[in-house]
Amino acid sequence: GAGVSQSPSNKVTEKGKDVELRCDPISGHTALYWYRQSLGQGLEFLIYFQGNSAPDKSGLPSDRFSAERTGGSVSTLTIQRTQQEDSAVYLCASSTPTGGATYGYTFGSGTRLTVV
Amino acid sequence: GIQVEQSPPDLILQEGANSTLRCNFSDSVNNLQWFHQNPWGQLINLFYIPSGTKQNGRLSATTVATERYSLLYISSSQTTDSGVYFCAVDISGNTPLVFGKGTRLSVIA
C-alpha cells in the first residue's frame, strides 16, 4: 500500500481480555517495528522484524505480549490478559530492506488501546 | 544502550519566530531521523540525516556526527508547526531506532 496501515484505530477492552493489533506495512519494506507510546511520553520499542523473523524482541514488556509476521508482510501484535497499564497507543513502522539506511521509517497512525 | 537527549523539553513561540531544537546522542550512529508528531498523534518523518545538512522549506537540519549532536531549525514558525518533535537514532542497520523524549512546541498566533 501507499502507507503503513494499522487496525483498529481505537480499541476499548475489558481487563483480562486478549487483543490483537494489526499492521500492514508499505509494500516491499522488509523491516517492521512495533513501538508503544503512553500518554504524553516518548516511544518505547517493543519488537523488530526483518522478514518473518524477529531478531530483536527485547522490548516486549512481559510474556503476555507476542507478535508474529507472515509472508514478510502483515504483522499482528497480541496482548493476552490485558491490564490497565497496557493502555497506550501502539505504533507500527516499516522501512527499506537495509533497516532504514536510506529513507528512514514510515509510521502508521497507531492503535489507541484502552483497557477498562 | 545509546542515550538520546533532546532540548528544550518545551518551547512556546510567537508565530513568525525562529527556533532551534537540539538532539545529543551518546554513541556513533548509523541513522538519525527527526519526526514531527502532530496534535492528532501522527508521526511524520521530517529528515533522515545521519550527517550533513538538509533543508525542506522552512525546516532544516544539521548533524555533526563527530560531535554527536543534531540540530533542527524551524524558521518563520506557523501554528501548524505545533506538536512534538522527536529525534531518533540507531547504531546499525539491524537495530531499531531509539527515541529521545521529544521537544513539545507550541506556536501561538
Short mmCIF file of C-alpha atoms in Angstrom, two decimals:
data_model
loop_
_atom_site.label_atom_id
_atom_site.label_comp_id
_atom_site.label_asym_id
_atom_site.label_seq_id
_atom_site.Cartn_x
_atom_site.Cartn_y
_atom_site.Cartn_z
CA GLY A 1 0.00 0.00 0.00
CA ALA A 2 0.89 3.67 -0.13
CA GLY A 3 1.44 3.94 3.58
CA VAL A 4 1.57 1.88 6.77
CA SER A 5 -1.92 0.82 7.76
CA GLN A 6 -2.91 -0.11 11.31
CA SER A 7 -6.17 -1.52 12.59
CA PRO A 8 -8.23 -1.00 14.57
CA SER A 9 -7.60 2.72 15.08
CA ASN A 10 -9.24 2.51 18.51
CA LYS A 11 -9.86 -0.43 20.80
CA VAL A 12 -11.55 -0.47 24.19
CA THR A 13 -11.32 -3.78 26.02
CA GLU A 14 -12.07 -5.13 29.43
CA LYS A 15 -9.25 -6.04 31.77
CA GLY A 16 -8.31 -9.69 31.32
CA LYS A 17 -9.38 -9.96 27.68
CA ASP A 18 -6.99 -10.67 24.80
CA VAL A 19 -6.50 -8.17 21.95
CA GLU A 20 -4.92 -8.34 18.51
CA LEU A 21 -3.48 -5.32 16.75
CA ARG A 22 -2.67 -5.41 13.06
CA CYS A 23 -0.05 -3.66 10.96
CA ASP A 24 0.15 -3.70 7.17
CA PRO A 25 3.50 -2.21 6.10
CA ILE A 26 4.48 -0.45 2.91
CA SER A 27 4.82 -2.93 0.06
CA GLY A 28 8.44 -4.01 -0.32
CA HIS A 29 9.51 -2.91 3.15
CA THR A 30 11.09 -5.94 4.77
CA ALA A 31 11.75 -4.33 8.17
CA LEU A 32 8.82 -3.77 10.53
CA TYR A 33 8.83 -2.27 14.02
CA TRP A 34 6.34 -2.04 16.89
CA TYR A 35 6.52 0.79 19.41
CA ARG A 36 4.30 1.85 22.29
CA GLN A 37 3.57 5.41 23.41
CA SER A 38 1.91 6.09 26.71
CA LEU A 39 0.07 9.38 27.22
CA GLY A 40 2.46 12.31 26.95
CA GLN A 41 5.51 10.06 26.76
CA GLY A 42 8.11 9.13 24.19
CA LEU A 43 8.19 6.00 22.08
CA GLU A 44 9.10 2.70 23.70
CA PHE A 45 10.48 -0.02 21.39
CA LEU A 46 8.71 -3.39 21.56
CA ILE A 47 9.87 -5.69 18.74
CA TYR A 48 11.52 -5.60 15.32
CA PHE A 49 11.02 -7.93 12.34
CA GLN A 50 13.32 -8.50 9.39
CA GLY A 51 11.23 -10.53 7.02
CA ASN A 52 9.32 -13.04 9.13
CA SER A 53 11.93 -13.37 11.85
CA ALA A 54 12.30 -11.19 14.93
CA PRO A 55 15.99 -10.53 15.63
CA ASP A 56 15.12 -8.17 18.47
CA LYS A 57 12.18 -8.67 20.78
CA SER A 58 13.90 -7.21 23.80
CA GLY A 59 11.28 -4.52 24.33
CA LEU A 60 8.30 -6.79 24.91
CA PRO A 61 7.30 -5.93 28.50
CA SER A 62 6.08 -9.37 29.56
CA ASP A 63 5.19 -12.82 28.28
CA ARG A 64 1.63 -11.57 27.79
CA PHE A 65 2.91 -9.78 24.70
CA SER A 66 3.71 -11.61 21.47
CA ALA A 67 3.97 -10.74 17.80
CA GLU A 68 4.22 -12.52 14.52
CA ARG A 69 4.68 -11.64 10.89
CA THR A 70 3.65 -13.80 7.98
CA GLY A 71 4.57 -13.66 4.31
CA GLY A 72 7.03 -10.88 5.04
CA SER A 73 4.10 -8.51 5.17
CA VAL A 74 1.31 -8.16 7.73
CA SER A 75 2.20 -8.29 11.43
CA THR A 76 -0.03 -8.94 14.41
CA LEU A 77 0.75 -7.85 17.98
CA THR A 78 -1.20 -9.87 20.56
CA ILE A 79 -1.68 -8.88 24.18
CA GLN A 80 -3.12 -11.58 26.41
CA ARG A 81 -4.95 -10.97 29.68
CA THR A 82 -4.80 -7.19 29.22
CA GLN A 83 -4.05 -4.96 32.19
CA GLN A 84 -4.82 -1.29 32.69
CA GLU A 85 -1.13 -0.42 32.35
CA ASP A 86 -1.28 -1.76 28.77
CA SER A 87 -3.37 1.28 27.80
CA ALA A 88 -1.33 3.23 25.24
CA VAL A 89 -1.02 3.99 21.56
CA TYR A 90 0.64 1.14 19.70
CA LEU A 91 2.59 2.34 16.67
CA CYS A 92 3.93 0.32 13.78
CA ALA A 93 6.62 1.43 11.34
CA SER A 94 8.26 -0.09 8.30
CA SER A 95 11.47 0.67 6.45
CA THR A 96 13.55 -0.33 3.46
CA PRO A 97 15.48 -3.60 3.48
CA THR A 98 18.59 -2.06 4.99
CA GLY A 99 16.68 -1.15 8.12
CA GLY A 100 16.06 2.45 7.25
CA ALA A 101 19.50 3.32 5.99
CA THR A 102 18.26 5.33 3.07
CA TYR A 103 14.75 6.66 3.56
CA GLY A 104 14.06 6.07 7.20
CA TYR A 105 11.00 4.79 8.95
CA THR A 106 7.40 5.41 7.96
CA PHE A 107 4.89 5.17 10.81
CA GLY A 108 1.24 4.18 10.75
CA SER A 109 -1.44 6.19 12.55
CA GLY A 110 -1.42 3.83 15.52
CA THR A 111 -3.97 1.87 17.53
CA ARG A 112 -5.21 3.57 20.70
CA LEU A 113 -5.80 0.80 23.24
CA THR A 114 -7.83 1.50 26.36
CA VAL A 115 -8.18 -1.20 29.00
CA VAL A 116 -11.10 -0.63 31.37
CA GLY B 1 22.41 1.26 25.14
CA ILE B 2 22.64 4.54 23.29
CA GLN B 3 21.21 7.59 25.04
CA VAL B 4 19.34 10.36 23.22
CA GLU B 5 18.72 13.70 24.90
CA GLN B 6 16.62 16.48 23.45
CA SER B 7 16.39 20.07 24.48
CA PRO B 8 14.49 22.09 25.35
CA PRO B 9 11.68 19.83 26.60
CA ASP B 10 9.09 22.54 25.99
CA LEU B 11 9.08 25.63 23.79
CA ILE B 12 6.48 28.32 23.22
CA LEU B 13 6.90 30.59 20.22
CA GLN B 14 5.07 33.54 18.76
CA GLU B 15 4.04 32.91 15.18
CA GLY B 16 6.80 34.05 12.83
CA ALA B 17 9.64 33.39 15.26
CA ASN B 18 12.59 31.10 14.57
CA SER B 19 13.76 28.24 16.79
CA THR B 20 16.49 25.65 17.17
CA LEU B 21 15.91 22.22 18.68
CA ARG B 22 18.85 20.11 19.78
CA CYS B 23 19.50 16.37 19.95
CA ASN B 24 22.58 14.91 21.67
CA PHE B 25 23.44 11.24 21.41
CA SER B 26 25.94 9.16 23.31
CA ASP B 27 27.48 6.95 20.61
CA SER B 28 28.27 6.80 16.90
CA VAL B 29 25.11 6.35 14.88
CA ASN B 30 24.15 4.70 11.62
CA ASN B 31 20.85 6.53 11.25
CA LEU B 32 19.36 9.71 12.69
CA GLN B 33 15.87 10.90 11.98
CA TRP B 34 13.75 13.87 13.03
CA PHE B 35 9.99 13.32 13.34
CA HIS B 36 7.08 15.65 13.97
CA GLN B 37 4.13 14.25 15.90
CA ASN B 38 1.10 16.40 15.19
CA PRO B 39 -1.65 17.04 17.73
CA TRP B 40 -3.58 14.06 16.30
CA GLY B 41 -0.70 11.72 17.07
CA GLN B 42 0.57 11.07 13.55
CA LEU B 43 4.35 10.79 13.30
CA ILE B 44 5.75 12.43 10.19
CA ASN B 45 9.29 11.74 9.04
CA LEU B 46 10.97 15.14 8.58
CA PHE B 47 14.57 14.26 7.85
CA TYR B 48 16.81 11.25 7.51
CA ILE B 49 20.14 12.87 8.43
CA PRO B 50 22.97 10.79 9.93
CA SER B 51 25.38 13.53 8.87
CA GLY B 52 25.46 16.81 6.98
CA THR B 53 22.77 19.39 6.35
CA LYS B 54 19.38 19.16 4.67
CA GLN B 55 16.66 21.70 4.03
CA ASN B 56 12.98 21.31 3.30
CA GLY B 57 11.09 24.57 3.04
CA ARG B 58 11.13 26.38 6.39
CA LEU B 59 12.79 23.43 8.11
CA SER B 60 16.43 22.46 8.01
CA ALA B 61 18.58 20.05 9.96
CA THR B 62 22.27 19.63 10.61
CA THR B 63 24.00 16.62 12.13
CA VAL B 64 27.62 16.81 13.30
CA ALA B 65 28.30 13.11 13.72
CA THR B 66 31.83 13.56 15.10
CA GLU B 67 30.46 15.70 17.94
CA ARG B 68 27.32 13.57 18.41
CA TYR B 69 24.61 16.16 18.03
CA SER B 70 21.95 17.24 15.59
CA LEU B 71 20.01 20.49 15.28
CA LEU B 72 16.59 21.11 13.81
CA TYR B 73 15.87 24.67 12.69
CA ILE B 74 12.36 26.00 12.24
CA SER B 75 12.11 29.40 10.59
CA SER B 76 9.08 31.69 10.41
CA SER B 77 7.09 29.32 12.62
CA GLN B 78 3.40 28.75 12.00
CA THR B 79 0.68 27.41 14.28
CA THR B 80 0.67 24.21 12.22
CA ASP B 81 4.23 23.57 13.41
CA SER B 82 2.88 22.85 16.88
CA GLY B 83 3.34 19.34 18.22
CA VAL B 84 6.18 17.21 19.50
CA TYR B 85 9.49 16.90 17.68
CA PHE B 86 11.38 13.66 18.20
CA CYS B 87 14.95 12.79 17.39
CA ALA B 88 15.70 9.08 16.95
CA VAL B 89 18.92 7.18 16.26
CA ASP B 90 20.17 3.69 15.64
CA ILE B 91 23.70 2.30 15.80
CA SER B 92 23.42 -0.13 12.89
CA GLY B 93 21.03 -1.11 10.14
CA ASN B 94 19.91 -4.10 12.20
CA THR B 95 18.91 -2.28 15.35
CA PRO B 96 15.72 -0.30 15.96
CA LEU B 97 15.56 3.45 16.36
CA VAL B 98 15.92 4.75 19.90
CA PHE B 99 13.84 7.87 20.51
CA GLY B 100 14.51 10.90 22.63
CA LYS B 101 11.76 12.22 24.88
CA GLY B 102 10.91 14.96 22.43
CA THR B 103 10.51 18.73 22.39
CA ARG B 104 6.92 19.94 22.74
CA LEU B 105 6.47 23.05 20.59
CA SER B 106 3.52 25.39 20.85
CA VAL B 107 3.26 28.18 18.29
CA ILE B 108 0.76 30.85 19.23
CA ALA B 109 -0.83 33.36 16.87
#
